[in-house]
Amino acid sequence: MGFSEAQEELVLRSWKAMKPDSESIALKFFLRIFEIAPAAKPMFPFLREAGEDAPLESHPKLKAHAVTVFVMACESATQLRKTGDVKVREATLRRLGATHVKAGVADAHFEVVKTALLDTIEGAVPEMWTPEMKGAWEEAYDQLAAAIKEEMKIAA
Ligand code: HEM
């Protein structure tokens, strides 16, 4: 399962352009998830606690999750080319599997998050966006998601 140098370059170039603004882009990314799938909302315990009507952008944990997913997809892209494998520390991956099982995350949610991520990057760097760039981010995300899902099977 190759991740080419050209793909890595596309992910890194767009990441570099987004980085100074990564917090607000990450927030848009998470708001997009709930636009596509409002049903994902109650999965986040910190959203449930705050009540249905609390504005999403006021949740620091939500922002943190968005930034993490964003950064991890980018990091996984660089690792993919170097090692041909997703490199998230063993302990982290194990914990991620357990957390997402506990939260009731299913395959369909990973698809929603993927669409939201791609939409958000397209919106953030429209001048750079090409089918090749989309493909590179897709590949990076898919491999990261596959690694988490694998751990989820073990944790379930
Ligand atoms: C928690 C990453 C996809 C829902 C977390 C945490 C990380 C993370 C780092 C913090 C907890 C821990 O370290 O165990 C990721 C990555 C994803 C992904 C890299 C995709 C590649 C998803 C999806 C959903 C989701 C698809 C479902 C909508 C949650 C929930 C929590 C969580 C509900 C617990 C939040 C809390 O209560 O603090 N995720 N996640 N994640 N994630 Fe994800």
PDB file of C-alpha atoms and ligand atoms in Angstrom:
ATOM      1  CA  MET A   1       0.000   0.000   0.000  1.00  0.00           C
ATOM      2  CA  GLY A   2       2.161   2.832  -1.273  1.00  0.00           C
ATOM      3  CA  PHE A   3       2.049   6.447  -0.348  1.00  0.00           C
ATOM      4  CA  SER A   4       4.170   8.299  -2.853  1.00  0.00           C
ATOM      5  CA  GLU A   5       6.575  11.154  -2.368  1.00  0.00           C
ATOM      6  CA  ALA A   6       4.256  13.288  -4.500  1.00  0.00           C
ATOM      7  CA  GLN A   7       1.325  12.470  -2.204  1.00  0.00           C
ATOM      8  CA  GLU A   8       3.342  13.307   0.862  1.00  0.00           C
ATOM      9  CA  GLU A   9       4.335  16.600  -0.724  1.00  0.00           C
ATOM     10  CA  LEU A  10       0.681  17.461  -1.413  1.00  0.00           C
ATOM     11  CA  VAL A  11      -0.378  16.772   2.151  1.00  0.00           C
ATOM     12  CA  LEU A  12       2.561  18.676   3.612  1.00  0.00           C
ATOM     13  CA  ARG A  13       2.173  21.652   1.293  1.00  0.00           C
ATOM     14  CA  SER A  14      -1.495  22.096   2.111  1.00  0.00           C
ATOM     15  CA  TRP A  15      -0.840  21.436   5.813  1.00  0.00           C
ATOM     16  CA  LYS A  16       1.810  24.158   5.842  1.00  0.00           C
ATOM     17  CA  ALA A  17      -0.622  26.620   4.281  1.00  0.00           C
ATOM     18  CA  MET A  18      -3.319  25.729   6.830  1.00  0.00           C
ATOM     19  CA  LYS A  19      -1.118  25.517   9.912  1.00  0.00           C
ATOM     20  CA  PRO A  20      -1.159  29.192  10.957  1.00  0.00           C
ATOM     21  CA  ASP A  21      -4.947  28.979  10.924  1.00  0.00           C
ATOM     22  CA  SER A  22      -5.260  25.364  12.040  1.00  0.00           C
ATOM     23  CA  GLU A  23      -7.399  26.032  15.105  1.00  0.00           C
ATOM     24  CA  SER A  24     -10.174  27.801  13.279  1.00  0.00           C
ATOM     25  CA  ILE A  25      -9.957  25.385  10.347  1.00  0.00           C
ATOM     26  CA  ALA A  26     -10.165  22.471  12.771  1.00  0.00           C
ATOM     27  CA  LEU A  27     -13.244  23.990  14.341  1.00  0.00           C
ATOM     28  CA  LYS A  28     -14.874  24.349  10.920  1.00  0.00           C
ATOM     29  CA  PHE A  29     -13.994  20.721  10.331  1.00  0.00           C
ATOM     30  CA  PHE A  30     -15.865  19.613  13.414  1.00  0.00           C
ATOM     31  CA  LEU A  31     -18.838  21.838  12.759  1.00  0.00           C
ATOM     32  CA  ARG A  32     -18.998  20.253   9.305  1.00  0.00           C
ATOM     33  CA  ILE A  33     -19.198  16.779  10.872  1.00  0.00           C
ATOM     34  CA  PHE A  34     -22.360  17.768  12.700  1.00  0.00           C
ATOM     35  CA  GLU A  35     -23.791  19.433   9.597  1.00  0.00           C
ATOM     36  CA  ILE A  36     -23.379  16.196   7.651  1.00  0.00           C
ATOM     37  CA  ALA A  37     -24.436  13.960  10.535  1.00  0.00           C
ATOM     38  CA  PRO A  38     -26.309  15.687  13.354  1.00  0.00           C
ATOM     39  CA  ALA A  39     -26.618  12.226  14.914  1.00  0.00           C
ATOM     40  CA  ALA A  40     -22.889  12.317  15.740  1.00  0.00           C
ATOM     41  CA  LYS A  41     -23.529  15.066  18.291  1.00  0.00           C
ATOM     42  CA  PRO A  42     -24.693  12.996  21.268  1.00  0.00           C
ATOM     43  CA  MET A  43     -21.645  10.748  20.917  1.00  0.00           C
ATOM     44  CA  PHE A  44     -19.447  13.371  22.445  1.00  0.00           C
ATOM     45  CA  PRO A  45     -19.903  13.206  26.203  1.00  0.00           C
ATOM     46  CA  PHE A  46     -18.729  16.772  26.658  1.00  0.00           C
ATOM     47  CA  LEU A  47     -21.474  17.950  24.274  1.00  0.00           C
ATOM     48  CA  ARG A  48     -24.146  16.002  26.111  1.00  0.00           C
ATOM     49  CA  GLU A  49     -23.055  17.491  29.406  1.00  0.00           C
ATOM     50  CA  ALA A  50     -23.340  21.026  28.087  1.00  0.00           C
ATOM     51  CA  GLY A  51     -26.878  20.449  26.810  1.00  0.00           C
ATOM     52  CA  GLU A  52     -28.360  20.387  23.332  1.00  0.00           C
ATOM     53  CA  ASP A  53     -28.432  24.120  22.837  1.00  0.00           C
ATOM     54  CA  ALA A  54     -24.945  25.110  23.886  1.00  0.00           C
ATOM     55  CA  PRO A  55     -23.095  26.508  20.881  1.00  0.00           C
ATOM     56  CA  LEU A  56     -20.576  23.999  19.494  1.00  0.00           C
ATOM     57  CA  GLU A  57     -17.805  26.540  19.108  1.00  0.00           C
ATOM     58  CA  SER A  58     -17.728  27.149  22.847  1.00  0.00           C
ATOM     59  CA  HIS A  59     -16.379  23.665  23.605  1.00  0.00           C
ATOM     60  CA  PRO A  60     -12.634  23.596  24.169  1.00  0.00           C
ATOM     61  CA  LYS A  61     -12.556  19.772  24.105  1.00  0.00           C
ATOM     62  CA  LEU A  62     -14.324  19.709  20.788  1.00  0.00           C
ATOM     63  CA  LYS A  63     -11.728  22.015  19.345  1.00  0.00           C
ATOM     64  CA  ALA A  64      -8.991  19.843  20.790  1.00  0.00           C
ATOM     65  CA  HIS A  65     -10.424  16.700  19.172  1.00  0.00           C
ATOM     66  CA  ALA A  66     -10.694  18.478  15.826  1.00  0.00           C
ATOM     67  CA  VAL A  67      -7.084  19.666  15.949  1.00  0.00           C
ATOM     68  CA  THR A  68      -5.912  16.184  16.975  1.00  0.00           C
ATOM     69  CA  VAL A  69      -7.657  14.397  14.116  1.00  0.00           C
ATOM     70  CA  PHE A  70      -6.304  16.982  11.719  1.00  0.00           C
ATOM     71  CA  VAL A  71      -2.718  16.778  12.952  1.00  0.00           C
ATOM     72  CA  MET A  72      -2.776  12.994  13.214  1.00  0.00           C
ATOM     73  CA  ALA A  73      -3.956  12.629   9.600  1.00  0.00           C
ATOM     74  CA  CYS A  74      -1.107  14.853   8.509  1.00  0.00           C
ATOM     75  CA  GLU A  75       1.484  13.053  10.628  1.00  0.00           C
ATOM     76  CA  SER A  76       0.259   9.703   9.428  1.00  0.00           C
ATOM     77  CA  ALA A  77       0.850  10.919   5.862  1.00  0.00           C
ATOM     78  CA  THR A  78       4.524  11.595   6.521  1.00  0.00           C
ATOM     79  CA  GLN A  79       4.957   8.312   8.343  1.00  0.00           C
ATOM     80  CA  LEU A  80       3.216   6.392   5.601  1.00  0.00           C
ATOM     81  CA  ARG A  81       5.830   7.272   3.088  1.00  0.00           C
ATOM     82  CA  LYS A  82       8.765   6.719   5.410  1.00  0.00           C
ATOM     83  CA  THR A  83       7.672   3.406   6.842  1.00  0.00           C
ATOM     84  CA  GLY A  84       4.692   2.264   4.756  1.00  0.00           C
ATOM     85  CA  ASP A  85       2.661   2.093   7.935  1.00  0.00           C
ATOM     86  CA  VAL A  86       0.666   4.327  10.249  1.00  0.00           C
ATOM     87  CA  LYS A  87       2.843   5.279  13.163  1.00  0.00           C
ATOM     88  CA  VAL A  88       0.889   6.214  16.174  1.00  0.00           C
ATOM     89  CA  ARG A  89       2.508   5.073  19.359  1.00  0.00           C
ATOM     90  CA  GLU A  90       1.317   1.613  20.346  1.00  0.00           C
ATOM     91  CA  ALA A  91      -0.165   2.795  23.636  1.00  0.00           C
ATOM     92  CA  THR A  92      -1.925   5.701  21.959  1.00  0.00           C
ATOM     93  CA  LEU A  93      -3.448   3.498  19.289  1.00  0.00           C
ATOM     94  CA  ARG A  94      -4.649   1.029  21.887  1.00  0.00           C
ATOM     95  CA  ARG A  95      -6.260   3.827  23.889  1.00  0.00           C
ATOM     96  CA  LEU A  96      -7.842   5.279  20.750  1.00  0.00           C
ATOM     97  CA  GLY A  97      -9.415   1.908  20.000  1.00  0.00           C
ATOM     98  CA  ALA A  98     -10.896   1.700  23.481  1.00  0.00           C
ATOM     99  CA  THR A  99     -12.112   5.322  23.539  1.00  0.00           C
ATOM    100  CA  HIS A 100     -13.918   5.031  20.241  1.00  0.00           C
ATOM    101  CA  VAL A 101     -15.533   1.706  21.104  1.00  0.00           C
ATOM    102  CA  LYS A 102     -16.757   3.206  24.358  1.00  0.00           C
ATOM    103  CA  ALA A 103     -18.147   6.221  22.515  1.00  0.00           C
ATOM    104  CA  GLY A 104     -20.090   3.936  20.149  1.00  0.00           C
ATOM    105  CA  VAL A 105     -18.239   5.101  17.048  1.00  0.00           C
ATOM    106  CA  ALA A 106     -19.079   3.013  13.956  1.00  0.00           C
ATOM    107  CA  ASP A 107     -17.658   2.679  10.446  1.00  0.00           C
ATOM    108  CA  ALA A 108     -20.224   5.109   9.061  1.00  0.00           C
ATOM    109  CA  HIS A 109     -18.953   7.825  11.409  1.00  0.00           C
ATOM    110  CA  PHE A 110     -15.442   7.443  10.095  1.00  0.00           C
ATOM    111  CA  GLU A 111     -16.870   8.061   6.612  1.00  0.00           C
ATOM    112  CA  VAL A 112     -18.639  11.209   7.791  1.00  0.00           C
ATOM    113  CA  VAL A 113     -15.466  12.491   9.420  1.00  0.00           C
ATOM    114  CA  LYS A 114     -13.554  11.770   6.233  1.00  0.00           C
ATOM    115  CA  THR A 115     -16.007  13.725   4.074  1.00  0.00           C
ATOM    116  CA  ALA A 116     -15.962  16.606   6.554  1.00  0.00           C
ATOM    117  CA  LEU A 117     -12.157  16.633   6.567  1.00  0.00           C
ATOM    118  CA  LEU A 118     -11.921  16.711   2.783  1.00  0.00           C
ATOM    119  CA  ASP A 119     -14.615  19.406   2.485  1.00  0.00           C
ATOM    120  CA  THR A 120     -12.806  21.510   5.050  1.00  0.00           C
ATOM    121  CA  ILE A 121      -9.405  21.279   3.410  1.00  0.00           C
ATOM    122  CA  GLU A 122     -10.939  22.103   0.058  1.00  0.00           C
ATOM    123  CA  GLY A 123     -12.533  25.173   1.612  1.00  0.00           C
ATOM    124  CA  ALA A 124      -9.325  26.198   3.372  1.00  0.00           C
ATOM    125  CA  VAL A 125      -6.969  25.956   0.378  1.00  0.00           C
ATOM    126  CA  PRO A 126      -9.230  26.174  -2.700  1.00  0.00           C
ATOM    127  CA  GLU A 127      -6.377  27.434  -4.873  1.00  0.00           C
ATOM    128  CA  MET A 128      -4.338  24.296  -4.191  1.00  0.00           C
ATOM    129  CA  TRP A 129      -7.120  21.748  -4.294  1.00  0.00           C
ATOM    130  CA  THR A 130      -6.825  19.092  -7.030  1.00  0.00           C
ATOM    131  CA  PRO A 131      -8.019  15.493  -7.396  1.00  0.00           C
ATOM    132  CA  GLU A 132      -4.464  14.430  -6.562  1.00  0.00           C
ATOM    133  CA  MET A 133      -4.448  16.414  -3.336  1.00  0.00           C
ATOM    134  CA  LYS A 134      -7.821  14.960  -2.413  1.00  0.00           C
ATOM    135  CA  GLY A 135      -6.494  11.469  -3.106  1.00  0.00           C
ATOM    136  CA  ALA A 136      -3.451  12.024  -0.931  1.00  0.00           C
ATOM    137  CA  TRP A 137      -5.467  13.210   2.084  1.00  0.00           C
ATOM    138  CA  GLU A 138      -7.959  10.385   1.561  1.00  0.00           C
ATOM    139  CA  GLU A 139      -5.211   7.811   1.627  1.00  0.00           C
ATOM    140  CA  ALA A 140      -3.622   9.285   4.747  1.00  0.00           C
ATOM    141  CA  TYR A 141      -6.955   9.415   6.564  1.00  0.00           C
ATOM    142  CA  ASP A 142      -8.053   5.943   5.418  1.00  0.00           C
ATOM    143  CA  GLN A 143      -4.915   4.331   6.723  1.00  0.00           C
ATOM    144  CA  LEU A 144      -5.148   6.118  10.057  1.00  0.00           C
ATOM    145  CA  ALA A 145      -8.837   5.202  10.372  1.00  0.00           C
ATOM    146  CA  ALA A 146      -8.049   1.583   9.467  1.00  0.00           C
ATOM    147  CA  ALA A 147      -5.439   1.420  12.227  1.00  0.00           C
ATOM    148  CA  ILE A 148      -7.921   2.779  14.785  1.00  0.00           C
ATOM    149  CA  LYS A 149     -10.678   0.413  13.590  1.00  0.00           C
ATOM    150  CA  GLU A 150      -8.310  -2.512  13.913  1.00  0.00           C
ATOM    151  CA  GLU A 151      -7.702  -1.572  17.553  1.00  0.00           C
ATOM    152  CA  MET A 152     -11.432  -1.096  18.038  1.00  0.00           C
ATOM    153  CA  LYS A 153     -12.011  -4.724  17.031  1.00  0.00           C
ATOM    154  CA  ILE A 154      -9.525  -5.841  19.653  1.00  0.00           C
ATOM    155  CA  ALA A 155     -11.046  -3.598  22.322  1.00  0.00           C
ATOM    156  CA  ALA A 156     -14.665  -4.572  21.572  1.00  0.00           C
TER     157      ALA A 156
HETATM  158  C1  HEM B   1     -11.777  10.920  21.345  1.00  0.00           C
HETATM  159  C2  HEM B   1      -8.737  10.895  17.547  1.00  0.00           C
HETATM  160  C3  HEM B   1     -12.454   9.691  14.628  1.00  0.00           C
HETATM  161  C4  HEM B   1     -15.524  10.528  18.251  1.00  0.00           C
HETATM  162  C5  HEM B   1     -10.611  10.992  20.578  1.00  0.00           C
HETATM  163  C6  HEM B   1      -9.290  11.265  21.088  1.00  0.00           C
HETATM  164  C7  HEM B   1      -8.445  11.270  20.018  1.00  0.00           C
HETATM  165  C8  HEM B   1      -9.227  10.988  18.831  1.00  0.00           C
HETATM  166  C9  HEM B   1      -6.936  11.510  20.035  1.00  0.00           C
HETATM  167  C10 HEM B   1      -8.922  11.560  22.550  1.00  0.00           C
HETATM  168  C11 HEM B   1      -9.116  10.383  23.448  1.00  0.00           C
HETATM  169  C12 HEM B   1      -8.031   9.345  23.414  1.00  0.00           C
HETATM  170  O1  HEM B   1      -6.866   9.690  23.178  1.00  0.00           O
HETATM  171  O2  HEM B   1      -8.350   8.171  23.629  1.00  0.00           O
HETATM  172  C13 HEM B   1      -9.476  10.509  16.439  1.00  0.00           C
HETATM  173  C14 HEM B   1      -8.925  10.252  15.107  1.00  0.00           C
HETATM  174  C15 HEM B   1      -9.976   9.911  14.283  1.00  0.00           C
HETATM  175  C16 HEM B   1     -11.184   9.962  15.107  1.00  0.00           C
HETATM  176  C17 HEM B   1      -7.446  10.374  14.738  1.00  0.00           C
HETATM  177  C18 HEM B   1     -10.020   9.541  12.828  1.00  0.00           C
HETATM  178  C19 HEM B   1      -9.009   9.106  12.106  1.00  0.00           C
HETATM  179  C20 HEM B   1     -13.604   9.834  15.347  1.00  0.00           C
HETATM  180  C21 HEM B   1     -14.942   9.634  14.827  1.00  0.00           C
HETATM  181  C22 HEM B   1     -15.808   9.913  15.828  1.00  0.00           C
HETATM  182  C23 HEM B   1     -15.018  10.244  17.004  1.00  0.00           C
HETATM  183  C24 HEM B   1     -15.271   9.171  13.422  1.00  0.00           C
HETATM  184  C25 HEM B   1     -17.317   9.894  15.771  1.00  0.00           C
HETATM  185  C26 HEM B   1     -18.003  10.934  15.442  1.00  0.00           C
HETATM  186  C27 HEM B   1     -14.782  10.642  19.409  1.00  0.00           C
HETATM  187  C28 HEM B   1     -15.361  10.744  20.749  1.00  0.00           C
HETATM  188  C29 HEM B   1     -14.280  10.850  21.639  1.00  0.00           C
HETATM  189  C30 HEM B   1     -13.061  10.811  20.836  1.00  0.00           C
HETATM  190  C31 HEM B   1     -16.846  10.747  21.080  1.00  0.00           C
HETATM  191  C32 HEM B   1     -14.357  11.009  23.160  1.00  0.00           C
HETATM  192  C33 HEM B   1     -14.364  12.470  23.454  1.00  0.00           C
HETATM  193  C34 HEM B   1     -14.368  12.779  24.934  1.00  0.00           C
HETATM  194  O3  HEM B   1     -15.352  12.496  25.567  1.00  0.00           O
HETATM  195  O4  HEM B   1     -13.380  13.345  25.417  1.00  0.00           O
HETATM  196  N1  HEM B   1     -10.545  10.829  19.206  1.00  0.00           N
HETATM  197  N2  HEM B   1     -10.831  10.334  16.391  1.00  0.00           N
HETATM  198  N3  HEM B   1     -13.686  10.205  16.666  1.00  0.00           N
HETATM  199  N4  HEM B   1     -13.415  10.692  19.504  1.00  0.00           N
HETATM  200 FE1  HEM B   1     -12.126  10.533  17.941  1.00  0.00          FE
END
